[in-house]
PDB file of C-alpha atoms in Angstrom:
ATOM      1  CA  MET A  25      10.279 -17.327   7.066  1.00  0.00           C
ATOM      2  CA  HIS A  26      10.895 -19.745   9.953  1.00  0.00           C
ATOM      3  CA  ARG A  27      10.230 -16.960  12.457  1.00  0.00           C
ATOM      4  CA  GLY A  28       6.911 -16.278  10.731  1.00  0.00           C
ATOM      5  CA  THR A  29       5.807 -19.920  10.639  1.00  0.00           C
ATOM      6  CA  GLU A  30       6.659 -20.310  14.334  1.00  0.00           C
ATOM      7  CA  PHE A  31       4.586 -17.231  15.156  1.00  0.00           C
ATOM      8  CA  LEU A  32       1.586 -18.386  13.120  1.00  0.00           C
ATOM      9  CA  GLY A  33       1.914 -22.122  13.716  1.00  0.00           C
ATOM     10  CA  CYS A  34       1.660 -23.017  10.026  1.00  0.00           C
ATOM     11  CA  GLU A  35       3.927 -24.432   7.307  1.00  0.00           C
ATOM     12  CA  TYR A  36       4.322 -21.304   5.177  1.00  0.00           C
ATOM     13  CA  ALA A  37       4.169 -17.735   6.526  1.00  0.00           C
ATOM     14  CA  ILE A  38       1.628 -16.683   3.912  1.00  0.00           C
ATOM     15  CA  LEU A  39      -1.374 -14.913   5.415  1.00  0.00           C
ATOM     16  CA  GLY A  40      -4.620 -14.792   3.479  1.00  0.00           C
ATOM     17  CA  GLY A  41      -5.716 -11.178   3.192  1.00  0.00           C
ATOM     18  CA  ALA A  42      -9.071 -10.621   4.910  1.00  0.00           C
ATOM     19  CA  MET A  43     -11.519  -9.791   2.098  1.00  0.00           C
ATOM     20  CA  SER A  44     -15.154  -9.241   3.087  1.00  0.00           C
ATOM     21  CA  TRP A  45     -17.529 -11.872   1.623  1.00  0.00           C
ATOM     22  CA  VAL A  46     -14.541 -13.728   0.100  1.00  0.00           C
ATOM     23  CA  SER A  47     -12.455 -14.690   3.137  1.00  0.00           C
ATOM     24  CA  GLU A  48     -15.056 -16.957   4.713  1.00  0.00           C
ATOM     25  CA  ARG A  49     -15.072 -20.541   5.961  1.00  0.00           C
ATOM     26  CA  ASN A  50     -14.307 -22.217   2.620  1.00  0.00           C
ATOM     27  CA  LEU A  51     -11.362 -20.116   1.455  1.00  0.00           C
ATOM     28  CA  VAL A  52      -9.948 -19.602   4.957  1.00  0.00           C
ATOM     29  CA  SER A  53      -9.916 -23.326   5.742  1.00  0.00           C
ATOM     30  CA  ALA A  54      -8.459 -24.116   2.294  1.00  0.00           C
ATOM     31  CA  ILE A  55      -5.555 -21.699   2.854  1.00  0.00           C
ATOM     32  CA  SER A  56      -4.820 -23.178   6.281  1.00  0.00           C
ATOM     33  CA  ASN A  57      -5.159 -26.760   5.002  1.00  0.00           C
ATOM     34  CA  ALA A  58      -2.654 -25.944   2.225  1.00  0.00           C
ATOM     35  CA  GLY A  59      -0.053 -24.842   4.783  1.00  0.00           C
ATOM     36  CA  GLY A  60      -0.751 -21.105   4.756  1.00  0.00           C
ATOM     37  CA  PHE A  61      -2.621 -19.076   7.361  1.00  0.00           C
ATOM     38  CA  GLY A  62      -6.255 -18.286   6.576  1.00  0.00           C
ATOM     39  CA  VAL A  63      -7.900 -15.210   8.100  1.00  0.00           C
ATOM     40  CA  ILE A  64     -11.661 -14.719   8.440  1.00  0.00           C
ATOM     41  CA  ALA A  65     -12.812 -11.255   7.341  1.00  0.00           C
ATOM     42  CA  CYS A  66     -15.298 -10.256  10.028  1.00  0.00           C
ATOM     43  CA  GLY A  67     -16.019  -6.939   8.306  1.00  0.00           C
ATOM     44  CA  ALA A  68     -19.550  -5.833   9.182  1.00  0.00           C
ATOM     45  CA  MET A  69     -20.582  -9.223  10.642  1.00  0.00           C
ATOM     46  CA  SER A  70     -22.627  -9.280  13.840  1.00  0.00           C
ATOM     47  CA  PRO A  71     -21.222 -11.221  16.809  1.00  0.00           C
ATOM     48  CA  GLY A  72     -23.699 -14.018  16.060  1.00  0.00           C
ATOM     49  CA  LEU A  73     -22.560 -14.337  12.457  1.00  0.00           C
ATOM     50  CA  LEU A  74     -18.889 -14.345  13.466  1.00  0.00           C
ATOM     51  CA  ASP A  75     -19.617 -17.029  16.059  1.00  0.00           C
ATOM     52  CA  THR A  76     -21.068 -19.262  13.334  1.00  0.00           C
ATOM     53  CA  GLU A  77     -18.266 -18.485  10.866  1.00  0.00           C
ATOM     54  CA  ILE A  78     -15.517 -19.432  13.308  1.00  0.00           C
ATOM     55  CA  ALA A  79     -17.307 -22.672  14.209  1.00  0.00           C
ATOM     56  CA  GLU A  80     -17.842 -23.570  10.539  1.00  0.00           C
ATOM     57  CA  THR A  81     -14.206 -22.813   9.703  1.00  0.00           C
ATOM     58  CA  ARG A  82     -12.999 -24.960  12.566  1.00  0.00           C
ATOM     59  CA  ALA A  83     -15.196 -27.797  11.283  1.00  0.00           C
ATOM     60  CA  ARG A  84     -13.269 -27.621   7.979  1.00  0.00           C
ATOM     61  CA  THR A  85      -9.700 -27.387   9.287  1.00  0.00           C
ATOM     62  CA  ALA A  86      -7.744 -28.524  12.326  1.00  0.00           C
ATOM     63  CA  ARG A  87      -4.966 -26.072  11.481  1.00  0.00           C
ATOM     64  CA  PRO A  88      -4.509 -22.523  12.843  1.00  0.00           C
ATOM     65  CA  PHE A  89      -6.380 -19.563  11.358  1.00  0.00           C
ATOM     66  CA  GLY A  90      -7.065 -16.004  12.475  1.00  0.00           C
ATOM     67  CA  VAL A  91      -9.875 -13.457  12.575  1.00  0.00           C
ATOM     68  CA  ASN A  92      -9.644  -9.921  11.206  1.00  0.00           C
ATOM     69  CA  LEU A  93     -11.660  -7.306  13.126  1.00  0.00           C
ATOM     70  CA  ILE A  94     -12.303  -3.701  12.055  1.00  0.00           C
ATOM     71  CA  THR A  95     -11.509  -1.216  14.827  1.00  0.00           C
ATOM     72  CA  MET A  96     -14.455   1.053  13.992  1.00  0.00           C
ATOM     73  CA  HIS A  97     -17.028  -1.760  14.290  1.00  0.00           C
ATOM     74  CA  PRO A  98     -19.629  -0.579  16.854  1.00  0.00           C
ATOM     75  CA  GLN A  99     -19.675  -4.053  18.457  1.00  0.00           C
ATOM     76  CA  LEU A 100     -15.908  -4.568  18.568  1.00  0.00           C
ATOM     77  CA  SER A 101     -16.000  -5.535  22.235  1.00  0.00           C
ATOM     78  CA  GLU A 102     -18.571  -8.282  21.623  1.00  0.00           C
ATOM     79  CA  LEU A 103     -16.606  -9.549  18.601  1.00  0.00           C
ATOM     80  CA  ILE A 104     -13.492  -9.835  20.769  1.00  0.00           C
ATOM     81  CA  ASP A 105     -15.562 -11.883  23.220  1.00  0.00           C
ATOM     82  CA  VAL A 106     -16.608 -14.250  20.402  1.00  0.00           C
ATOM     83  CA  CYS A 107     -12.963 -14.772  19.413  1.00  0.00           C
ATOM     84  CA  ALA A 108     -12.079 -15.464  23.060  1.00  0.00           C
ATOM     85  CA  LYS A 109     -14.958 -17.934  23.397  1.00  0.00           C
ATOM     86  CA  HIS A 110     -13.581 -19.936  20.470  1.00  0.00           C
ATOM     87  CA  GLU A 111      -9.984 -19.543  21.695  1.00  0.00           C
ATOM     88  CA  VAL A 112      -8.929 -17.976  18.387  1.00  0.00           C
ATOM     89  CA  GLY A 113      -5.124 -17.959  18.451  1.00  0.00           C
ATOM     90  CA  HIS A 114      -4.506 -14.847  16.342  1.00  0.00           C
ATOM     91  CA  VAL A 115      -6.601 -11.679  16.028  1.00  0.00           C
ATOM     92  CA  VAL A 116      -5.824  -9.116  13.332  1.00  0.00           C
ATOM     93  CA  LEU A 117      -6.935  -5.519  13.989  1.00  0.00           C
ATOM     94  CA  ALA A 118      -7.404  -3.309  10.936  1.00  0.00           C
ATOM     95  CA  GLY A 119      -8.645   0.216  10.359  1.00  0.00           C
ATOM     96  CA  GLY A 120      -6.519   2.482  12.520  1.00  0.00           C
ATOM     97  CA  LEU A 121      -5.581   2.703  16.189  1.00  0.00           C
ATOM     98  CA  PRO A 122      -7.706   0.358  18.300  1.00  0.00           C
ATOM     99  CA  PRO A 123      -9.968   1.911  20.962  1.00  0.00           C
ATOM    100  CA  GLY A 124      -8.881   1.866  24.586  1.00  0.00           C
ATOM    101  CA  GLY A 125      -8.849  -1.532  26.216  1.00  0.00           C
ATOM    102  CA  ALA A 126      -9.218  -3.531  22.987  1.00  0.00           C
ATOM    103  CA  ILE A 127      -5.576  -4.635  22.862  1.00  0.00           C
ATOM    104  CA  GLU A 128      -5.576  -5.684  26.518  1.00  0.00           C
ATOM    105  CA  ARG A 129      -8.804  -7.680  26.132  1.00  0.00           C
ATOM    106  CA  ILE A 130      -7.535  -9.518  23.056  1.00  0.00           C
ATOM    107  CA  LYS A 131      -4.231 -10.409  24.686  1.00  0.00           C
ATOM    108  CA  SER A 132      -5.840 -11.429  27.978  1.00  0.00           C
ATOM    109  CA  SER A 133      -7.726 -14.134  26.063  1.00  0.00           C
ATOM    110  CA  GLY A 134      -4.387 -15.661  25.124  1.00  0.00           C
ATOM    111  CA  ALA A 135      -4.583 -14.596  21.477  1.00  0.00           C
ATOM    112  CA  ARG A 136      -1.649 -13.090  19.616  1.00  0.00           C
ATOM    113  CA  LEU A 137      -2.398  -9.650  18.213  1.00  0.00           C
ATOM    114  CA  ILE A 138      -1.450  -8.592  14.682  1.00  0.00           C
ATOM    115  CA  CYS A 139      -1.916  -4.921  13.738  1.00  0.00           C
ATOM    116  CA  PHE A 140      -1.608  -2.941  10.505  1.00  0.00           C
ATOM    117  CA  ALA A 141       1.077  -0.248  10.476  1.00  0.00           C
ATOM    118  CA  PRO A 142       0.901   2.155   7.485  1.00  0.00           C
ATOM    119  CA  ALA A 143       3.747   4.335   8.818  1.00  0.00           C
ATOM    120  CA  LEU A 144       6.875   3.961  10.970  1.00  0.00           C
ATOM    121  CA  ALA A 145       5.556   6.207  13.770  1.00  0.00           C
ATOM    122  CA  LEU A 146       2.401   4.100  14.042  1.00  0.00           C
ATOM    123  CA  ALA A 147       4.443   0.893  13.948  1.00  0.00           C
ATOM    124  CA  LYS A 148       6.442   2.073  16.971  1.00  0.00           C
ATOM    125  CA  LYS A 149       3.267   3.125  18.800  1.00  0.00           C
ATOM    126  CA  LEU A 150       1.605  -0.250  18.185  1.00  0.00           C
ATOM    127  CA  ILE A 151       4.686  -2.090  19.439  1.00  0.00           C
ATOM    128  CA  ARG A 152       4.616  -0.005  22.633  1.00  0.00           C
ATOM    129  CA  SER A 153       0.897  -0.726  22.974  1.00  0.00           C
ATOM    130  CA  GLY A 154       1.459  -4.478  22.903  1.00  0.00           C
ATOM    131  CA  ALA A 155       1.063  -5.662  19.309  1.00  0.00           C
ATOM    132  CA  ASP A 156       2.728  -9.066  18.831  1.00  0.00           C
ATOM    133  CA  ALA A 157       3.268  -8.666  15.066  1.00  0.00           C
ATOM    134  CA  LEU A 158       2.702  -6.095  12.334  1.00  0.00           C
ATOM    135  CA  VAL A 159       1.458  -6.092   8.758  1.00  0.00           C
ATOM    136  CA  ILE A 160       2.785  -3.283   6.581  1.00  0.00           C
ATOM    137  CA  GLU A 161       0.471  -2.939   3.602  1.00  0.00           C
ATOM    138  CA  GLY A 162       1.142  -0.650   0.669  1.00  0.00           C
ATOM    139  CA  MET A 163      -1.219   1.221  -1.617  1.00  0.00           C
ATOM    140  CA  GLU A 164      -0.986  -1.488  -4.324  1.00  0.00           C
ATOM    141  CA  ALA A 165      -3.349  -3.645  -2.244  1.00  0.00           C
ATOM    142  CA  GLY A 166      -7.039  -4.121  -2.937  1.00  0.00           C
ATOM    143  CA  GLY A 167      -9.783  -2.726  -0.686  1.00  0.00           C
ATOM    144  CA  HIS A 168      -8.941   0.028   1.794  1.00  0.00           C
ATOM    145  CA  ILE A 169      -5.499   1.457   1.124  1.00  0.00           C
ATOM    146  CA  GLY A 170      -3.043   4.027   2.449  1.00  0.00           C
ATOM    147  CA  PRO A 171      -1.029   6.565   0.428  1.00  0.00           C
ATOM    148  CA  VAL A 172       2.416   4.869   0.391  1.00  0.00           C
ATOM    149  CA  SER A 173       3.678   2.015  -1.793  1.00  0.00           C
ATOM    150  CA  THR A 174       4.692  -1.355  -0.364  1.00  0.00           C
ATOM    151  CA  SER A 175       8.330  -1.039  -1.418  1.00  0.00           C
ATOM    152  CA  VAL A 176       8.722   2.339   0.299  1.00  0.00           C
ATOM    153  CA  LEU A 177       6.999   1.180   3.503  1.00  0.00           C
ATOM    154  CA  ALA A 178       9.213  -1.906   3.601  1.00  0.00           C
ATOM    155  CA  GLN A 179      12.362   0.208   3.315  1.00  0.00           C
ATOM    156  CA  GLU A 180      11.111   2.647   5.920  1.00  0.00           C
ATOM    157  CA  ILE A 181       9.843   0.186   8.537  1.00  0.00           C
ATOM    158  CA  LEU A 182      11.655  -3.168   8.220  1.00  0.00           C
ATOM    159  CA  PRO A 183      15.214  -1.994   9.035  1.00  0.00           C
ATOM    160  CA  VAL A 184      13.965  -0.240  12.173  1.00  0.00           C
ATOM    161  CA  VAL A 185      11.556  -2.742  13.768  1.00  0.00           C
ATOM    162  CA  ALA A 186      12.016  -6.168  12.124  1.00  0.00           C
ATOM    163  CA  LYS A 187      14.492  -7.307  14.792  1.00  0.00           C
ATOM    164  CA  ASP A 188      12.048  -6.450  17.585  1.00  0.00           C
ATOM    165  CA  ILE A 189       8.785  -7.835  16.214  1.00  0.00           C
ATOM    166  CA  PRO A 190       7.625 -10.159  13.393  1.00  0.00           C
ATOM    167  CA  VAL A 191       6.605  -8.098  10.351  1.00  0.00           C
ATOM    168  CA  PHE A 192       4.547  -9.333   7.388  1.00  0.00           C
ATOM    169  CA  VAL A 193       4.504  -7.390   4.108  1.00  0.00           C
ATOM    170  CA  ALA A 194       1.376  -6.946   1.971  1.00  0.00           C
ATOM    171  CA  GLY A 195       0.208  -5.066  -1.103  1.00  0.00           C
ATOM    172  CA  GLY A 196       0.843  -5.907  -4.740  1.00  0.00           C
ATOM    173  CA  ILE A 197       2.520  -9.261  -4.073  1.00  0.00           C
ATOM    174  CA  GLY A 198       1.715 -11.762  -6.819  1.00  0.00           C
ATOM    175  CA  ARG A 199       4.840 -13.892  -7.256  1.00  0.00           C
ATOM    176  CA  GLY A 200       7.326 -15.747  -5.095  1.00  0.00           C
ATOM    177  CA  GLU A 201      10.287 -13.627  -6.213  1.00  0.00           C
ATOM    178  CA  ALA A 202       8.714 -10.653  -4.415  1.00  0.00           C
ATOM    179  CA  ILE A 203       8.209 -12.786  -1.299  1.00  0.00           C
ATOM    180  CA  ALA A 204      11.907 -13.718  -1.379  1.00  0.00           C
ATOM    181  CA  ALA A 205      12.919 -10.066  -1.683  1.00  0.00           C
ATOM    182  CA  TYR A 206      10.882  -8.990   1.360  1.00  0.00           C
ATOM    183  CA  LEU A 207      12.199 -11.932   3.393  1.00  0.00           C
ATOM    184  CA  GLU A 208      15.736 -10.779   2.585  1.00  0.00           C
ATOM    185  CA  MET A 209      14.801  -7.299   3.829  1.00  0.00           C
ATOM    186  CA  GLY A 210      13.764  -8.697   7.211  1.00  0.00           C
ATOM    187  CA  ALA A 211      10.089  -9.624   6.850  1.00  0.00           C
ATOM    188  CA  VAL A 212       9.024 -12.965   8.357  1.00  0.00           C
ATOM    189  CA  GLY A 213       6.278 -13.553   5.803  1.00  0.00           C
ATOM    190  CA  VAL A 214       3.705 -11.945   3.544  1.00  0.00           C
ATOM    191  CA  GLN A 215      -0.021 -11.388   3.171  1.00  0.00           C
ATOM    192  CA  LEU A 216      -1.834 -11.942  -0.137  1.00  0.00           C
ATOM    193  CA  GLY A 217      -5.470 -11.361  -0.987  1.00  0.00           C
ATOM    194  CA  THR A 218      -5.920 -10.786  -4.717  1.00  0.00           C
ATOM    195  CA  ARG A 219      -4.105 -13.990  -5.750  1.00  0.00           C
ATOM    196  CA  PHE A 220      -6.598 -16.086  -3.740  1.00  0.00           C
ATOM    197  CA  VAL A 221      -9.828 -14.563  -5.101  1.00  0.00           C
ATOM    198  CA  CYS A 222      -9.906 -16.906  -8.099  1.00  0.00           C
ATOM    199  CA  ALA A 223      -9.058 -20.008  -6.078  1.00  0.00           C
ATOM    200  CA  THR A 224     -11.294 -22.971  -6.799  1.00  0.00           C
ATOM    201  CA  GLU A 225     -12.361 -22.903  -3.137  1.00  0.00           C
ATOM    202  CA  SER A 226     -13.326 -19.206  -3.249  1.00  0.00           C
ATOM    203  CA  ILE A 227     -17.113 -18.668  -3.210  1.00  0.00           C
ATOM    204  CA  ALA A 228     -16.770 -15.479  -5.296  1.00  0.00           C
ATOM    205  CA  HIS A 229     -19.272 -15.398  -8.174  1.00  0.00           C
ATOM    206  CA  GLY A 230     -18.066 -16.525 -11.601  1.00  0.00           C
ATOM    207  CA  ASN A 231     -18.534 -12.982 -12.930  1.00  0.00           C
ATOM    208  CA  PHE A 232     -16.287 -11.647 -10.153  1.00  0.00           C
ATOM    209  CA  LYS A 233     -13.570 -14.184 -10.938  1.00  0.00           C
ATOM    210  CA  ARG A 234     -13.807 -13.534 -14.681  1.00  0.00           C
ATOM    211  CA  ALA A 235     -13.381  -9.793 -14.048  1.00  0.00           C
ATOM    212  CA  PHE A 236     -10.155 -10.581 -12.188  1.00  0.00           C
ATOM    213  CA  ILE A 237      -8.827 -12.883 -14.892  1.00  0.00           C
ATOM    214  CA  ARG A 238      -9.513 -10.293 -17.620  1.00  0.00           C
ATOM    215  CA  ALA A 239      -8.051  -7.328 -15.701  1.00  0.00           C
ATOM    216  CA  SER A 240      -4.582  -5.807 -15.865  1.00  0.00           C
ATOM    217  CA  ALA A 241      -2.772  -3.916 -13.112  1.00  0.00           C
ATOM    218  CA  ARG A 242      -3.864  -0.522 -14.462  1.00  0.00           C
ATOM    219  CA  ASP A 243      -7.548  -1.491 -14.167  1.00  0.00           C
ATOM    220  CA  ALA A 244      -7.307  -1.545 -10.340  1.00  0.00           C
ATOM    221  CA  ILE A 245      -7.743   2.114  -9.399  1.00  0.00           C
ATOM    222  CA  PRO A 246      -8.276   3.958  -6.078  1.00  0.00           C
ATOM    223  CA  SER A 247     -11.551   5.718  -5.272  1.00  0.00           C
ATOM    224  CA  VAL A 248     -11.520   9.521  -5.094  1.00  0.00           C
ATOM    225  CA  GLN A 249     -12.316  11.577  -1.991  1.00  0.00           C
ATOM    226  CA  ILE A 250     -14.969  14.117  -2.968  1.00  0.00           C
ATOM    227  CA  ASP A 251     -15.250  16.189   0.231  1.00  0.00           C
ATOM    228  CA  PRO A 252     -12.078  16.886   2.295  1.00  0.00           C
ATOM    229  CA  ARG A 253     -14.195  17.224   5.456  1.00  0.00           C
ATOM    230  CA  LEU A 254     -15.315  13.622   5.140  1.00  0.00           C
ATOM    231  CA  PRO A 255     -12.321  11.412   5.963  1.00  0.00           C
ATOM    232  CA  VAL A 256     -12.870   8.539   3.553  1.00  0.00           C
ATOM    233  CA  ILE A 257     -10.145   5.905   3.297  1.00  0.00           C
ATOM    234  CA  PRO A 258      -9.580   5.240  -0.426  1.00  0.00           C
ATOM    235  CA  VAL A 259     -10.564   1.845  -1.805  1.00  0.00           C
ATOM    236  CA  ARG A 260      -8.764   0.138  -4.697  1.00  0.00           C
ATOM    237  CA  ALA A 261     -11.096  -1.712  -7.058  1.00  0.00           C
ATOM    238  CA  LEU A 262     -11.530  -2.460 -10.747  1.00  0.00           C
ATOM    239  CA  LYS A 263     -12.825   0.536 -12.671  1.00  0.00           C
ATOM    240  CA  ASN A 264     -16.586   0.284 -13.286  1.00  0.00           C
ATOM    241  CA  ARG A 265     -19.827   2.218 -12.794  1.00  0.00           C
ATOM    242  CA  GLU A 266     -19.682   1.632  -9.044  1.00  0.00           C
ATOM    243  CA  MET A 267     -16.638   3.873  -8.674  1.00  0.00           C
ATOM    244  CA  GLU A 268     -18.795   6.730 -10.009  1.00  0.00           C
ATOM    245  CA  ASN A 269     -21.695   5.768  -7.724  1.00  0.00           C
ATOM    246  CA  PHE A 270     -19.409   6.053  -4.711  1.00  0.00           C
ATOM    247  CA  ALA A 271     -18.730   9.707  -5.508  1.00  0.00           C
ATOM    248  CA  ALA A 272     -22.486  10.339  -5.358  1.00  0.00           C
ATOM    249  CA  LYS A 273     -22.714   8.475  -2.033  1.00  0.00           C
ATOM    250  CA  GLN A 274     -19.987  10.679  -0.553  1.00  0.00           C
ATOM    251  CA  ARG A 275     -21.891  13.800  -1.605  1.00  0.00           C
ATOM    252  CA  GLU A 276     -25.055  12.436   0.002  1.00  0.00           C
ATOM    253  CA  VAL A 277     -23.319  11.692   3.319  1.00  0.00           C
ATOM    254  CA  ALA A 278     -21.501  15.058   3.291  1.00  0.00           C
ATOM    255  CA  GLY A 279     -24.881  16.745   2.827  1.00  0.00           C
ATOM    256  CA  LYS A 280     -26.227  15.018   5.949  1.00  0.00           C
ATOM    257  CA  LEU A 281     -23.161  16.206   7.854  1.00  0.00           C
ATOM    258  CA  ASP A 282     -23.840  19.784   6.710  1.00  0.00           C
ATOM    259  CA  GLU A 283     -27.444  19.530   7.898  1.00  0.00           C
ATOM    260  CA  GLY A 284     -26.357  18.193  11.270  1.00  0.00           C
ATOM    261  CA  ALA A 285     -28.442  15.082  10.666  1.00  0.00           C
ATOM    262  CA  ILE A 286     -25.515  12.782  11.527  1.00  0.00           C
ATOM    263  CA  GLU A 287     -22.235  12.908  13.447  1.00  0.00           C
ATOM    264  CA  MET A 288     -18.844  12.211  11.856  1.00  0.00           C
ATOM    265  CA  ALA A 289     -18.610   8.708  13.371  1.00  0.00           C
ATOM    266  CA  GLU A 290     -21.993   7.805  11.882  1.00  0.00           C
ATOM    267  CA  ALA A 291     -20.939   9.284   8.527  1.00  0.00           C
ATOM    268  CA  GLN A 292     -17.879   7.036   8.425  1.00  0.00           C
ATOM    269  CA  LEU A 293     -19.973   4.019   9.435  1.00  0.00           C
ATOM    270  CA  GLN A 294     -22.444   4.752   6.622  1.00  0.00           C
ATOM    271  CA  ILE A 295     -19.558   4.758   4.144  1.00  0.00           C
ATOM    272  CA  GLU A 296     -18.323   1.402   5.500  1.00  0.00           C
ATOM    273  CA  HIS A 297     -21.784  -0.140   5.256  1.00  0.00           C
ATOM    274  CA  TYR A 298     -22.063   1.194   1.721  1.00  0.00           C
ATOM    275  CA  TRP A 299     -18.831  -0.552   0.730  1.00  0.00           C
ATOM    276  CA  ALA A 300     -19.940  -3.779   2.409  1.00  0.00           C
ATOM    277  CA  GLY A 301     -23.168  -3.764   0.376  1.00  0.00           C
ATOM    278  CA  ALA A 302     -21.464  -2.822  -2.881  1.00  0.00           C
ATOM    279  CA  LEU A 303     -18.882  -5.564  -2.405  1.00  0.00           C
ATOM    280  CA  ARG A 304     -21.575  -8.138  -1.670  1.00  0.00           C
ATOM    281  CA  ARG A 305     -23.391  -7.270  -4.909  1.00  0.00           C
ATOM    282  CA  ALA A 306     -20.224  -8.055  -6.842  1.00  0.00           C
ATOM    283  CA  VAL A 307     -18.822 -11.031  -4.899  1.00  0.00           C
ATOM    284  CA  ILE A 308     -22.051 -12.878  -4.110  1.00  0.00           C
ATOM    285  CA  ASP A 309     -24.576 -11.661  -6.704  1.00  0.00           C
ATOM    286  CA  GLY A 310     -22.105 -11.297  -9.568  1.00  0.00           C
ATOM    287  CA  ASP A 311     -23.045  -7.693 -10.401  1.00  0.00           C
ATOM    288  CA  VAL A 312     -19.609  -6.465 -11.467  1.00  0.00           C
ATOM    289  CA  GLU A 313     -20.898  -3.148 -12.833  1.00  0.00           C
ATOM    290  CA  SER A 314     -22.899  -1.664  -9.939  1.00  0.00           C
ATOM    291  CA  GLY A 315     -21.038  -3.712  -7.342  1.00  0.00           C
ATOM    292  CA  SER A 316     -17.535  -3.070  -6.014  1.00  0.00           C
ATOM    293  CA  VAL A 317     -14.867  -5.325  -7.539  1.00  0.00           C
ATOM    294  CA  MET A 318     -12.138  -4.699  -4.979  1.00  0.00           C
ATOM    295  CA  ALA A 319      -8.766  -5.833  -6.332  1.00  0.00           C
ATOM    296  CA  GLY A 320      -5.092  -5.110  -5.824  1.00  0.00           C
ATOM    297  CA  GLN A 321      -2.705  -4.189  -8.621  1.00  0.00           C
ATOM    298  CA  SER A 322      -1.404  -7.773  -8.630  1.00  0.00           C
ATOM    299  CA  VAL A 323      -4.706  -8.684 -10.334  1.00  0.00           C
ATOM    300  CA  GLY A 324      -2.836  -8.798 -13.651  1.00  0.00           C
ATOM    301  CA  MET A 325      -1.006 -11.865 -12.337  1.00  0.00           C
ATOM    302  CA  VAL A 326      -4.293 -13.729 -11.779  1.00  0.00           C
ATOM    303  CA  THR A 327      -4.713 -15.646 -15.021  1.00  0.00           C
ATOM    304  CA  ARG A 328      -6.865 -18.676 -14.169  1.00  0.00           C
ATOM    305  CA  GLU A 329      -8.967 -20.405 -11.530  1.00  0.00           C
ATOM    306  CA  GLU A 330      -6.923 -22.971  -9.595  1.00  0.00           C
ATOM    307  CA  PRO A 331      -6.851 -24.688  -6.183  1.00  0.00           C
ATOM    308  CA  VAL A 332      -5.390 -22.826  -3.209  1.00  0.00           C
ATOM    309  CA  ALA A 333      -2.772 -25.552  -2.718  1.00  0.00           C
ATOM    310  CA  GLU A 334      -1.432 -24.946  -6.250  1.00  0.00           C
ATOM    311  CA  ILE A 335      -1.266 -21.171  -5.709  1.00  0.00           C
ATOM    312  CA  ILE A 336       0.698 -21.575  -2.484  1.00  0.00           C
ATOM    313  CA  ARG A 337       2.978 -24.252  -3.949  1.00  0.00           C
ATOM    314  CA  GLU A 338       3.783 -22.018  -6.941  1.00  0.00           C
ATOM    315  CA  LEU A 339       4.567 -19.030  -4.700  1.00  0.00           C
ATOM    316  CA  VAL A 340       6.799 -21.103  -2.416  1.00  0.00           C
ATOM    317  CA  ASP A 341       8.637 -22.707  -5.346  1.00  0.00           C
ATOM    318  CA  GLU A 342       9.245 -19.301  -6.957  1.00  0.00           C
ATOM    319  CA  ALA A 343      10.528 -17.849  -3.676  1.00  0.00           C
ATOM    320  CA  ALA A 344      12.823 -20.817  -3.045  1.00  0.00           C
ATOM    321  CA  ALA A 345      14.226 -20.688  -6.590  1.00  0.00           C
ATOM    322  CA  ALA A 346      14.882 -16.950  -6.260  1.00  0.00           C
ATOM    323  CA  LEU A 347      16.744 -17.379  -2.977  1.00  0.00           C
ATOM    324  CA  GLU A 348      18.744 -20.353  -4.290  1.00  0.00           C
ATOM    325  CA  SER A 349      19.809 -18.395  -7.388  1.00  0.00           C
ATOM    326  CA  ARG A 350      21.408 -15.823  -5.120  1.00  0.00           C
ATOM    327  CA  GLY A 351      23.565 -18.557  -3.555  1.00  0.00           C
TER     328      GLY A 351
END
């Protein structure tokens, strides 16, 4: 993990997963203050909102934190400028291959670039393109997911690229023993989101947190793609009425595509905005039936509300004990 902490500039190479509406100034600063590495979820924020969020986070912590940007955001260029203005040290790009020039502009600001690699071929391409570190995230994660499990991705990617570039593993990690196992395989650290949702410092609504505490792993299910022509990235969330509503939304957007009323890029953006609104209803308003309760399969290991520092300490202690037991 030393290689990971050197790269991030923190005490423990534990990244906070960027969760829209949840990973904001309070939780992000708490993770960094506890020795981890908080990451702001920019999501659908405007440049002005991100500007405020970074400033407010910096007012709450003197320690390093990062910003997660979505590659399909229509104002990606302006968001990169905001990060550069604040001299953000680490930018995380999520959502597929970044558009031309984005990587160069991020790196020219002096920031280190972390990219998501859901396959070995993409990992190699991102390394060639200039990524400074990778996150390999499996389908067990909450929110947008790929088709391959964390354990398979780790076996496929770590032996090939871990010597060349720092790699963090994410998806379904809820205990320190799993962290220890991925470190032994060559990872330099991990990323966790679901475990931090019920942190005392998380602004998530009480209903949202209670849904997490009550849930088991099998309750966190992926959304279904209704129309094969509409490339919708599956989302893992707790089963509720909203998962059915999303099917109807896909049919509506596919209908607009058929009519020629919108282009494919706009269709995908409409889906993203839909998820952002549905997630807000659950996280902020506490509507856990018609809102989206995005959660990873590690949700079954979330059993109580507790401070971030205690969550991180428990994970680190479990990982250390696991490694020590192996001699």
